[in-house]
Amino acid sequence: MSVEYSGAGDPKRSLELLWDVRERPRRGPRPRLTVDRIVRAATEIADGEGLDALSMRRIADTLGVAPMSIYTYVPGKSELIDVMMDRALGEATPPREDLPWRDKLRHIARENWDLYHRHPWMLQVVTARPPLGPNLLDKYEYELRAVDGLGLTDVEMDSVVSLVTGFAASSARSSVDVAQAERRTGITDREWWEATSPFLEKVIDPGRYPLGMRVGAAAGEEYDGAIGPEHAFEFGLERVLDGIEALVRSRAAGEDA
């Protein structure tokens, strides 16, 4: 599975597409395509088959046009991925303003978790240079509002948002990997364990791994597999929030002092 990098194309062209400020011809026939149609087609391909399957030719075939016509609207795959990312981020919804801050961050984390499951290809995109489009900036704004007024510094607010969204992405990656492993191998986790267990029972001495055998058996029964991505996500999210709460309390205690 290949990795793509956001911001890898022409920054000016990407920003023009992201903010829809491209210069359009004032005369001539009505365009047969639009950037929106191209992005929707590209997203459907990536959703179903991953970014490895995405190419300008594949998009053109899907839309029933010549490959070169795509380049009239989008300069290349890199710029297209930037727009795809921003459009996908626009699907996430902000938390209600009346919620407590922990519930707001839970909502944000779960929205990110759901987003990566709807569009697993997003996990193939390294966003060290994020696509600075309107949806990304809107999302960042309401995520910051979730922790505004808690006594944190601006840098701490940014770090809290990065911690929560990064945790959601990492957890979603594990979950997506499990689903893809089952789909690509054709066997479930339970079937894999049933195939390996008879051999392991012969070669493993339980007395050598008493904790591993006991805890592993309990976890395997609970998860019905080697790992439980949803359980890990929910458990880890609460521990992340506990840590943030400790930070918030320490800031409040410092102000009182």
PDB file of C-alpha atoms in Angstrom:
ATOM      1  CA  MET A   1       0.000   0.000   0.000  1.00  0.00           C
ATOM      2  CA  SER A   2       1.593   3.243  -1.135  1.00  0.00           C
ATOM      3  CA  VAL A   3       1.817   6.461   0.834  1.00  0.00           C
ATOM      4  CA  GLU A   4       0.956   9.881  -0.541  1.00  0.00           C
ATOM      5  CA  TYR A   5       1.904  13.290   0.808  1.00  0.00           C
ATOM      6  CA  SER A   6      -0.459  16.224   1.010  1.00  0.00           C
ATOM      7  CA  GLY A   7       1.070  19.463  -0.195  1.00  0.00           C
ATOM      8  CA  ALA A   8       3.237  17.567  -2.679  1.00  0.00           C
ATOM      9  CA  GLY A   9       1.926  19.424  -5.721  1.00  0.00           C
ATOM     10  CA  ASP A  10       1.992  23.039  -6.825  1.00  0.00           C
ATOM     11  CA  PRO A  11       0.970  25.015  -3.690  1.00  0.00           C
ATOM     12  CA  LYS A  12      -0.648  27.800  -5.717  1.00  0.00           C
ATOM     13  CA  ARG A  13      -2.712  25.433  -7.843  1.00  0.00           C
ATOM     14  CA  SER A  14      -3.763  23.418  -4.797  1.00  0.00           C
ATOM     15  CA  LEU A  15      -4.895  26.524  -2.926  1.00  0.00           C
ATOM     16  CA  GLU A  16      -6.810  27.773  -5.950  1.00  0.00           C
ATOM     17  CA  LEU A  17      -8.673  24.471  -6.096  1.00  0.00           C
ATOM     18  CA  LEU A  18      -9.221  24.290  -2.351  1.00  0.00           C
ATOM     19  CA  TRP A  19     -10.671  27.786  -2.180  1.00  0.00           C
ATOM     20  CA  ASP A  20     -12.346  27.666  -5.605  1.00  0.00           C
ATOM     21  CA  VAL A  21     -10.702  30.845  -6.874  1.00  0.00           C
ATOM     22  CA  ARG A  22      -9.565  29.565 -10.261  1.00  0.00           C
ATOM     23  CA  GLU A  23     -10.066  31.890 -13.201  1.00  0.00           C
ATOM     24  CA  ARG A  24     -12.789  30.584 -15.492  1.00  0.00           C
ATOM     25  CA  PRO A  25     -13.323  31.338 -19.162  1.00  0.00           C
ATOM     26  CA  ARG A  26     -16.053  33.922 -19.699  1.00  0.00           C
ATOM     27  CA  ARG A  27     -17.100  32.613 -23.081  1.00  0.00           C
ATOM     28  CA  GLY A  28     -17.411  29.305 -24.806  1.00  0.00           C
ATOM     29  CA  PRO A  29     -19.470  26.155 -24.294  1.00  0.00           C
ATOM     30  CA  ARG A  30     -20.521  25.050 -20.846  1.00  0.00           C
ATOM     31  CA  PRO A  31     -17.822  22.822 -19.318  1.00  0.00           C
ATOM     32  CA  ARG A  32     -18.610  19.129 -19.489  1.00  0.00           C
ATOM     33  CA  LEU A  33     -16.861  18.437 -16.191  1.00  0.00           C
ATOM     34  CA  THR A  34     -16.455  20.196 -12.862  1.00  0.00           C
ATOM     35  CA  VAL A  35     -13.902  19.863 -10.105  1.00  0.00           C
ATOM     36  CA  ASP A  36     -16.677  18.568  -7.842  1.00  0.00           C
ATOM     37  CA  ARG A  37     -17.504  15.729 -10.241  1.00  0.00           C
ATOM     38  CA  ILE A  38     -13.847  14.785 -10.529  1.00  0.00           C
ATOM     39  CA  VAL A  39     -13.335  14.844  -6.760  1.00  0.00           C
ATOM     40  CA  ARG A  40     -16.455  12.734  -6.164  1.00  0.00           C
ATOM     41  CA  ALA A  41     -15.352  10.166  -8.736  1.00  0.00           C
ATOM     42  CA  ALA A  42     -11.827  10.058  -7.306  1.00  0.00           C
ATOM     43  CA  THR A  43     -13.145   9.656  -3.769  1.00  0.00           C
ATOM     44  CA  GLU A  44     -15.416   6.777  -4.773  1.00  0.00           C
ATOM     45  CA  ILE A  45     -12.468   4.980  -6.377  1.00  0.00           C
ATOM     46  CA  ALA A  46     -10.245   5.568  -3.348  1.00  0.00           C
ATOM     47  CA  ASP A  47     -12.996   4.513  -0.921  1.00  0.00           C
ATOM     48  CA  GLY A  48     -13.433   1.222  -2.714  1.00  0.00           C
ATOM     49  CA  GLU A  49      -9.879   0.359  -3.704  1.00  0.00           C
ATOM     50  CA  GLY A  50      -7.453   2.703  -1.972  1.00  0.00           C
ATOM     51  CA  LEU A  51      -5.172   5.363  -3.393  1.00  0.00           C
ATOM     52  CA  ASP A  52      -3.117   2.774  -5.278  1.00  0.00           C
ATOM     53  CA  ALA A  53      -6.034   2.408  -7.675  1.00  0.00           C
ATOM     54  CA  LEU A  54      -6.380   6.144  -8.212  1.00  0.00           C
ATOM     55  CA  SER A  55      -5.055   7.655 -11.422  1.00  0.00           C
ATOM     56  CA  MET A  56      -6.162  10.340 -13.824  1.00  0.00           C
ATOM     57  CA  ARG A  57      -6.856   7.664 -16.439  1.00  0.00           C
ATOM     58  CA  ARG A  58      -9.005   5.685 -14.016  1.00  0.00           C
ATOM     59  CA  ILE A  59     -10.984   8.804 -13.126  1.00  0.00           C
ATOM     60  CA  ALA A  60     -11.417   9.634 -16.812  1.00  0.00           C
ATOM     61  CA  ASP A  61     -12.677   6.116 -17.550  1.00  0.00           C
ATOM     62  CA  THR A  62     -15.158   6.387 -14.678  1.00  0.00           C
ATOM     63  CA  LEU A  63     -16.459   9.704 -15.993  1.00  0.00           C
ATOM     64  CA  GLY A  64     -16.427   8.599 -19.629  1.00  0.00           C
ATOM     65  CA  VAL A  65     -14.011  11.287 -20.839  1.00  0.00           C
ATOM     66  CA  ALA A  66     -10.543  11.449 -22.310  1.00  0.00           C
ATOM     67  CA  PRO A  67      -7.744  11.417 -19.698  1.00  0.00           C
ATOM     68  CA  MET A  68      -6.310  14.725 -20.873  1.00  0.00           C
ATOM     69  CA  SER A  69      -9.616  16.473 -20.215  1.00  0.00           C
ATOM     70  CA  ILE A  70      -9.155  15.877 -16.470  1.00  0.00           C
ATOM     71  CA  TYR A  71      -6.037  18.035 -16.507  1.00  0.00           C
ATOM     72  CA  THR A  72      -8.121  20.992 -17.671  1.00  0.00           C
ATOM     73  CA  TYR A  73      -9.629  21.069 -14.170  1.00  0.00           C
ATOM     74  CA  VAL A  74      -7.005  19.459 -11.929  1.00  0.00           C
ATOM     75  CA  PRO A  75      -3.266  19.793 -12.638  1.00  0.00           C
ATOM     76  CA  GLY A  76      -2.298  16.428 -11.156  1.00  0.00           C
ATOM     77  CA  LYS A  77      -2.901  13.678  -8.616  1.00  0.00           C
ATOM     78  CA  SER A  78      -1.130  15.525  -5.803  1.00  0.00           C
ATOM     79  CA  GLU A  79      -3.366  18.575  -6.050  1.00  0.00           C
ATOM     80  CA  LEU A  80      -6.402  16.331  -6.414  1.00  0.00           C
ATOM     81  CA  ILE A  81      -5.576  14.475  -3.195  1.00  0.00           C
ATOM     82  CA  ASP A  82      -5.372  17.804  -1.352  1.00  0.00           C
ATOM     83  CA  VAL A  83      -8.909  18.625  -2.454  1.00  0.00           C
ATOM     84  CA  MET A  84     -10.155  15.118  -1.680  1.00  0.00           C
ATOM     85  CA  MET A  85      -8.769  15.386   1.837  1.00  0.00           C
ATOM     86  CA  ASP A  86     -10.361  18.763   2.478  1.00  0.00           C
ATOM     87  CA  ARG A  87     -13.740  17.671   1.119  1.00  0.00           C
ATOM     88  CA  ALA A  88     -13.665  14.564   3.301  1.00  0.00           C
ATOM     89  CA  LEU A  89     -12.787  16.607   6.389  1.00  0.00           C
ATOM     90  CA  GLY A  90     -15.892  18.662   5.718  1.00  0.00           C
ATOM     91  CA  GLU A  91     -18.019  15.602   6.586  1.00  0.00           C
ATOM     92  CA  ALA A  92     -17.056  15.811  10.263  1.00  0.00           C
ATOM     93  CA  THR A  93     -19.576  17.674  12.394  1.00  0.00           C
ATOM     94  CA  PRO A  94     -18.755  19.986  15.307  1.00  0.00           C
ATOM     95  CA  PRO A  95     -19.861  19.152  18.843  1.00  0.00           C
ATOM     96  CA  ARG A  96     -22.766  21.015  20.419  1.00  0.00           C
ATOM     97  CA  GLU A  97     -21.633  24.168  22.152  1.00  0.00           C
ATOM     98  CA  ASP A  98     -23.568  23.335  25.326  1.00  0.00           C
ATOM     99  CA  LEU A  99     -21.655  20.102  25.979  1.00  0.00           C
ATOM    100  CA  PRO A 100     -18.980  19.812  28.700  1.00  0.00           C
ATOM    101  CA  TRP A 101     -15.473  19.931  27.276  1.00  0.00           C
ATOM    102  CA  ARG A 102     -14.849  16.192  27.774  1.00  0.00           C
ATOM    103  CA  ASP A 103     -17.971  15.363  25.791  1.00  0.00           C
ATOM    104  CA  LYS A 104     -16.896  17.786  23.087  1.00  0.00           C
ATOM    105  CA  LEU A 105     -13.535  16.050  22.766  1.00  0.00           C
ATOM    106  CA  ARG A 106     -15.224  12.628  22.772  1.00  0.00           C
ATOM    107  CA  HIS A 107     -17.412  13.811  19.914  1.00  0.00           C
ATOM    108  CA  ILE A 108     -14.397  15.115  17.990  1.00  0.00           C
ATOM    109  CA  ALA A 109     -12.471  11.877  18.473  1.00  0.00           C
ATOM    110  CA  ARG A 110     -15.421   9.726  17.370  1.00  0.00           C
ATOM    111  CA  GLU A 111     -16.075  11.930  14.346  1.00  0.00           C
ATOM    112  CA  ASN A 112     -12.456  11.443  13.301  1.00  0.00           C
ATOM    113  CA  TRP A 113     -12.691   7.686  13.949  1.00  0.00           C
ATOM    114  CA  ASP A 114     -15.815   7.469  11.778  1.00  0.00           C
ATOM    115  CA  LEU A 115     -14.242   9.615   9.059  1.00  0.00           C
ATOM    116  CA  TYR A 116     -11.256   7.288   8.679  1.00  0.00           C
ATOM    117  CA  HIS A 117     -13.533   4.269   8.501  1.00  0.00           C
ATOM    118  CA  ARG A 118     -15.619   5.873   5.748  1.00  0.00           C
ATOM    119  CA  HIS A 119     -12.485   6.892   3.861  1.00  0.00           C
ATOM    120  CA  PRO A 120      -9.651   4.512   4.836  1.00  0.00           C
ATOM    121  CA  TRP A 121      -7.454   5.967   2.090  1.00  0.00           C
ATOM    122  CA  MET A 122      -7.042   9.079   4.237  1.00  0.00           C
ATOM    123  CA  LEU A 123      -4.715   7.017   6.421  1.00  0.00           C
ATOM    124  CA  GLN A 124      -2.424   6.659   3.392  1.00  0.00           C
ATOM    125  CA  VAL A 125      -1.917  10.426   3.210  1.00  0.00           C
ATOM    126  CA  VAL A 126       0.865  11.993   5.272  1.00  0.00           C
ATOM    127  CA  THR A 127      -0.341  15.457   6.265  1.00  0.00           C
ATOM    128  CA  ALA A 128       2.865  17.038   7.548  1.00  0.00           C
ATOM    129  CA  ARG A 129       1.933  19.786   5.069  1.00  0.00           C
ATOM    130  CA  PRO A 130      -1.829  19.859   5.541  1.00  0.00           C
ATOM    131  CA  PRO A 131      -4.227  20.870   2.755  1.00  0.00           C
ATOM    132  CA  LEU A 132      -5.106  24.352   3.973  1.00  0.00           C
ATOM    133  CA  GLY A 133      -8.629  24.438   2.650  1.00  0.00           C
ATOM    134  CA  PRO A 134     -11.815  25.839   4.177  1.00  0.00           C
ATOM    135  CA  ASN A 135     -12.998  22.543   5.645  1.00  0.00           C
ATOM    136  CA  LEU A 136      -9.724  21.823   7.385  1.00  0.00           C
ATOM    137  CA  LEU A 137      -9.635  25.330   8.860  1.00  0.00           C
ATOM    138  CA  ASP A 138     -13.304  25.162   9.914  1.00  0.00           C
ATOM    139  CA  LYS A 139     -12.630  21.833  11.625  1.00  0.00           C
ATOM    140  CA  TYR A 140      -9.537  23.142  13.407  1.00  0.00           C
ATOM    141  CA  GLU A 141     -11.497  26.179  14.593  1.00  0.00           C
ATOM    142  CA  TYR A 142     -14.317  24.218  16.231  1.00  0.00           C
ATOM    143  CA  GLU A 143     -11.871  21.695  17.672  1.00  0.00           C
ATOM    144  CA  LEU A 144     -10.027  24.553  19.371  1.00  0.00           C
ATOM    145  CA  ARG A 145     -13.332  25.958  20.652  1.00  0.00           C
ATOM    146  CA  ALA A 146     -13.843  22.678  22.510  1.00  0.00           C
ATOM    147  CA  VAL A 147     -10.951  23.538  24.840  1.00  0.00           C
ATOM    148  CA  ASP A 148     -11.168  27.322  24.784  1.00  0.00           C
ATOM    149  CA  GLY A 149     -11.646  28.931  28.181  1.00  0.00           C
ATOM    150  CA  LEU A 150     -10.131  26.038  30.163  1.00  0.00           C
ATOM    151  CA  GLY A 151      -7.085  28.023  31.246  1.00  0.00           C
ATOM    152  CA  LEU A 152      -4.731  26.403  28.744  1.00  0.00           C
ATOM    153  CA  THR A 153      -2.155  28.343  26.774  1.00  0.00           C
ATOM    154  CA  ASP A 154      -2.583  28.637  23.003  1.00  0.00           C
ATOM    155  CA  VAL A 155       0.166  26.070  22.444  1.00  0.00           C
ATOM    156  CA  GLU A 156      -1.468  23.689  24.924  1.00  0.00           C
ATOM    157  CA  MET A 157      -4.810  24.085  23.153  1.00  0.00           C
ATOM    158  CA  ASP A 158      -3.183  23.145  19.863  1.00  0.00           C
ATOM    159  CA  SER A 159      -1.404  20.215  21.529  1.00  0.00           C
ATOM    160  CA  VAL A 160      -4.637  18.909  23.076  1.00  0.00           C
ATOM    161  CA  VAL A 161      -6.404  18.986  19.711  1.00  0.00           C
ATOM    162  CA  SER A 162      -3.437  17.260  18.040  1.00  0.00           C
ATOM    163  CA  LEU A 163      -3.367  14.635  20.799  1.00  0.00           C
ATOM    164  CA  VAL A 164      -7.063  13.770  20.468  1.00  0.00           C
ATOM    165  CA  THR A 165      -7.195  13.750  16.661  1.00  0.00           C
ATOM    166  CA  GLY A 166      -3.857  11.922  16.420  1.00  0.00           C
ATOM    167  CA  PHE A 167      -5.068   9.272  18.850  1.00  0.00           C
ATOM    168  CA  ALA A 168      -8.248   8.814  16.797  1.00  0.00           C
ATOM    169  CA  ALA A 169      -6.219   8.409  13.596  1.00  0.00           C
ATOM    170  CA  SER A 170      -3.843   5.893  15.171  1.00  0.00           C
ATOM    171  CA  SER A 171      -6.709   3.871  16.638  1.00  0.00           C
ATOM    172  CA  ALA A 172      -8.610   3.943  13.353  1.00  0.00           C
ATOM    173  CA  ARG A 173      -5.518   2.679  11.537  1.00  0.00           C
ATOM    174  CA  SER A 174      -5.460  -0.428  13.733  1.00  0.00           C
ATOM    175  CA  SER A 175      -9.160  -0.994  13.131  1.00  0.00           C
ATOM    176  CA  VAL A 176      -8.860  -0.519   9.370  1.00  0.00           C
ATOM    177  CA  ASP A 177      -5.846  -2.852   9.289  1.00  0.00           C
ATOM    178  CA  VAL A 178      -7.890  -5.596  10.960  1.00  0.00           C
ATOM    179  CA  ALA A 179     -10.729  -5.189   8.464  1.00  0.00           C
ATOM    180  CA  GLN A 180      -8.366  -5.135   5.492  1.00  0.00           C
ATOM    181  CA  ALA A 181      -6.474  -8.192   6.745  1.00  0.00           C
ATOM    182  CA  GLU A 182      -9.704 -10.180   6.864  1.00  0.00           C
ATOM    183  CA  ARG A 183     -10.767  -8.960   3.431  1.00  0.00           C
ATOM    184  CA  ARG A 184      -7.406  -9.628   1.758  1.00  0.00           C
ATOM    185  CA  THR A 185      -6.657 -12.994   3.385  1.00  0.00           C
ATOM    186  CA  GLY A 186     -10.208 -14.318   3.188  1.00  0.00           C
ATOM    187  CA  ILE A 187     -10.215 -15.567   6.784  1.00  0.00           C
ATOM    188  CA  THR A 188     -11.491 -14.004   9.990  1.00  0.00           C
ATOM    189  CA  ASP A 189      -9.447 -13.472  13.150  1.00  0.00           C
ATOM    190  CA  ARG A 190     -11.331 -16.330  14.806  1.00  0.00           C
ATOM    191  CA  GLU A 191     -10.503 -18.658  11.909  1.00  0.00           C
ATOM    192  CA  TRP A 192      -6.839 -17.612  12.095  1.00  0.00           C
ATOM    193  CA  TRP A 193      -6.685 -18.323  15.828  1.00  0.00           C
ATOM    194  CA  GLU A 194      -8.418 -21.676  15.388  1.00  0.00           C
ATOM    195  CA  ALA A 195      -5.790 -22.604  12.811  1.00  0.00           C
ATOM    196  CA  THR A 196      -2.821 -21.587  14.982  1.00  0.00           C
ATOM    197  CA  SER A 197      -4.024 -22.641  18.434  1.00  0.00           C
ATOM    198  CA  PRO A 198      -3.420 -26.436  18.102  1.00  0.00           C
ATOM    199  CA  PHE A 199       0.245 -25.863  17.265  1.00  0.00           C
ATOM    200  CA  LEU A 200       0.764 -23.261  19.990  1.00  0.00           C
ATOM    201  CA  GLU A 201      -0.790 -25.519  22.614  1.00  0.00           C
ATOM    202  CA  LYS A 202       1.879 -28.128  21.825  1.00  0.00           C
ATOM    203  CA  VAL A 203       4.947 -25.872  21.947  1.00  0.00           C
ATOM    204  CA  ILE A 204       4.098 -23.251  24.584  1.00  0.00           C
ATOM    205  CA  ASP A 205       4.746 -24.003  28.257  1.00  0.00           C
ATOM    206  CA  PRO A 206       2.009 -22.187  30.262  1.00  0.00           C
ATOM    207  CA  GLY A 207       4.317 -22.075  33.280  1.00  0.00           C
ATOM    208  CA  ARG A 208       6.758 -19.897  31.354  1.00  0.00           C
ATOM    209  CA  TYR A 209       4.132 -17.311  30.397  1.00  0.00           C
ATOM    210  CA  PRO A 210       1.573 -17.353  33.234  1.00  0.00           C
ATOM    211  CA  LEU A 211       0.536 -13.713  32.859  1.00  0.00           C
ATOM    212  CA  GLY A 212       0.557 -13.763  29.085  1.00  0.00           C
ATOM    213  CA  MET A 213      -1.565 -16.906  28.930  1.00  0.00           C
ATOM    214  CA  ARG A 214      -4.076 -15.665  31.501  1.00  0.00           C
ATOM    215  CA  VAL A 215      -4.419 -12.102  30.232  1.00  0.00           C
ATOM    216  CA  GLY A 216      -4.189 -13.110  26.594  1.00  0.00           C
ATOM    217  CA  ALA A 217      -6.976 -15.647  27.001  1.00  0.00           C
ATOM    218  CA  ALA A 218      -9.214 -13.106  28.714  1.00  0.00           C
ATOM    219  CA  ALA A 219      -8.525 -10.445  26.093  1.00  0.00           C
ATOM    220  CA  GLY A 220      -8.966 -12.869  23.204  1.00  0.00           C
ATOM    221  CA  GLU A 221     -12.320 -13.991  24.566  1.00  0.00           C
ATOM    222  CA  GLU A 222     -13.419 -10.386  25.038  1.00  0.00           C
ATOM    223  CA  TYR A 223     -12.261  -9.214  21.583  1.00  0.00           C
ATOM    224  CA  ASP A 224     -12.914 -12.448  19.679  1.00  0.00           C
ATOM    225  CA  GLY A 225      -9.508 -11.831  18.128  1.00  0.00           C
ATOM    226  CA  ALA A 226      -5.931 -10.812  18.791  1.00  0.00           C
ATOM    227  CA  ILE A 227      -6.868  -7.185  19.340  1.00  0.00           C
ATOM    228  CA  GLY A 228     -10.059  -5.226  19.927  1.00  0.00           C
ATOM    229  CA  PRO A 229      -9.752  -1.938  18.025  1.00  0.00           C
ATOM    230  CA  GLU A 230     -13.042  -0.448  19.216  1.00  0.00           C
ATOM    231  CA  HIS A 231     -12.373  -1.369  22.831  1.00  0.00           C
ATOM    232  CA  ALA A 232      -8.836   0.012  22.576  1.00  0.00           C
ATOM    233  CA  PHE A 233     -10.178   3.242  21.088  1.00  0.00           C
ATOM    234  CA  GLU A 234     -12.815   3.811  23.763  1.00  0.00           C
ATOM    235  CA  PHE A 235     -10.520   2.765  26.620  1.00  0.00           C
ATOM    236  CA  GLY A 236      -7.620   4.846  25.336  1.00  0.00           C
ATOM    237  CA  LEU A 237      -9.803   7.876  24.657  1.00  0.00           C
ATOM    238  CA  GLU A 238     -10.929   7.993  28.277  1.00  0.00           C
ATOM    239  CA  ARG A 239      -7.318   7.768  29.462  1.00  0.00           C
ATOM    240  CA  VAL A 240      -6.343  10.588  27.080  1.00  0.00           C
ATOM    241  CA  LEU A 241      -9.183  12.700  28.457  1.00  0.00           C
ATOM    242  CA  ASP A 242      -8.114  11.879  32.010  1.00  0.00           C
ATOM    243  CA  GLY A 243      -4.669  13.223  31.210  1.00  0.00           C
ATOM    244  CA  ILE A 244      -6.091  16.389  29.687  1.00  0.00           C
ATOM    245  CA  GLU A 245      -8.320  16.847  32.728  1.00  0.00           C
ATOM    246  CA  ALA A 246      -5.275  16.593  34.982  1.00  0.00           C
ATOM    247  CA  LEU A 247      -3.630  19.343  32.928  1.00  0.00           C
ATOM    248  CA  VAL A 248      -6.735  21.532  33.130  1.00  0.00           C
ATOM    249  CA  ARG A 249      -6.946  21.048  36.892  1.00  0.00           C
ATOM    250  CA  SER A 250      -3.280  21.896  37.323  1.00  0.00           C
ATOM    251  CA  ARG A 251      -3.780  25.129  35.388  1.00  0.00           C
ATOM    252  CA  ALA A 252      -6.838  25.983  37.517  1.00  0.00           C
ATOM    253  CA  ALA A 253      -4.891  25.270  40.706  1.00  0.00           C
ATOM    254  CA  GLY A 254      -2.086  27.510  39.509  1.00  0.00           C
ATOM    255  CA  GLU A 255      -4.524  30.357  38.860  1.00  0.00           C
ATOM    256  CA  ASP A 256      -6.076  29.939  42.316  1.00  0.00           C
ATOM    257  CA  ALA A 257      -2.642  30.063  43.901  1.00  0.00           C
TER     258      ALA A 257
END
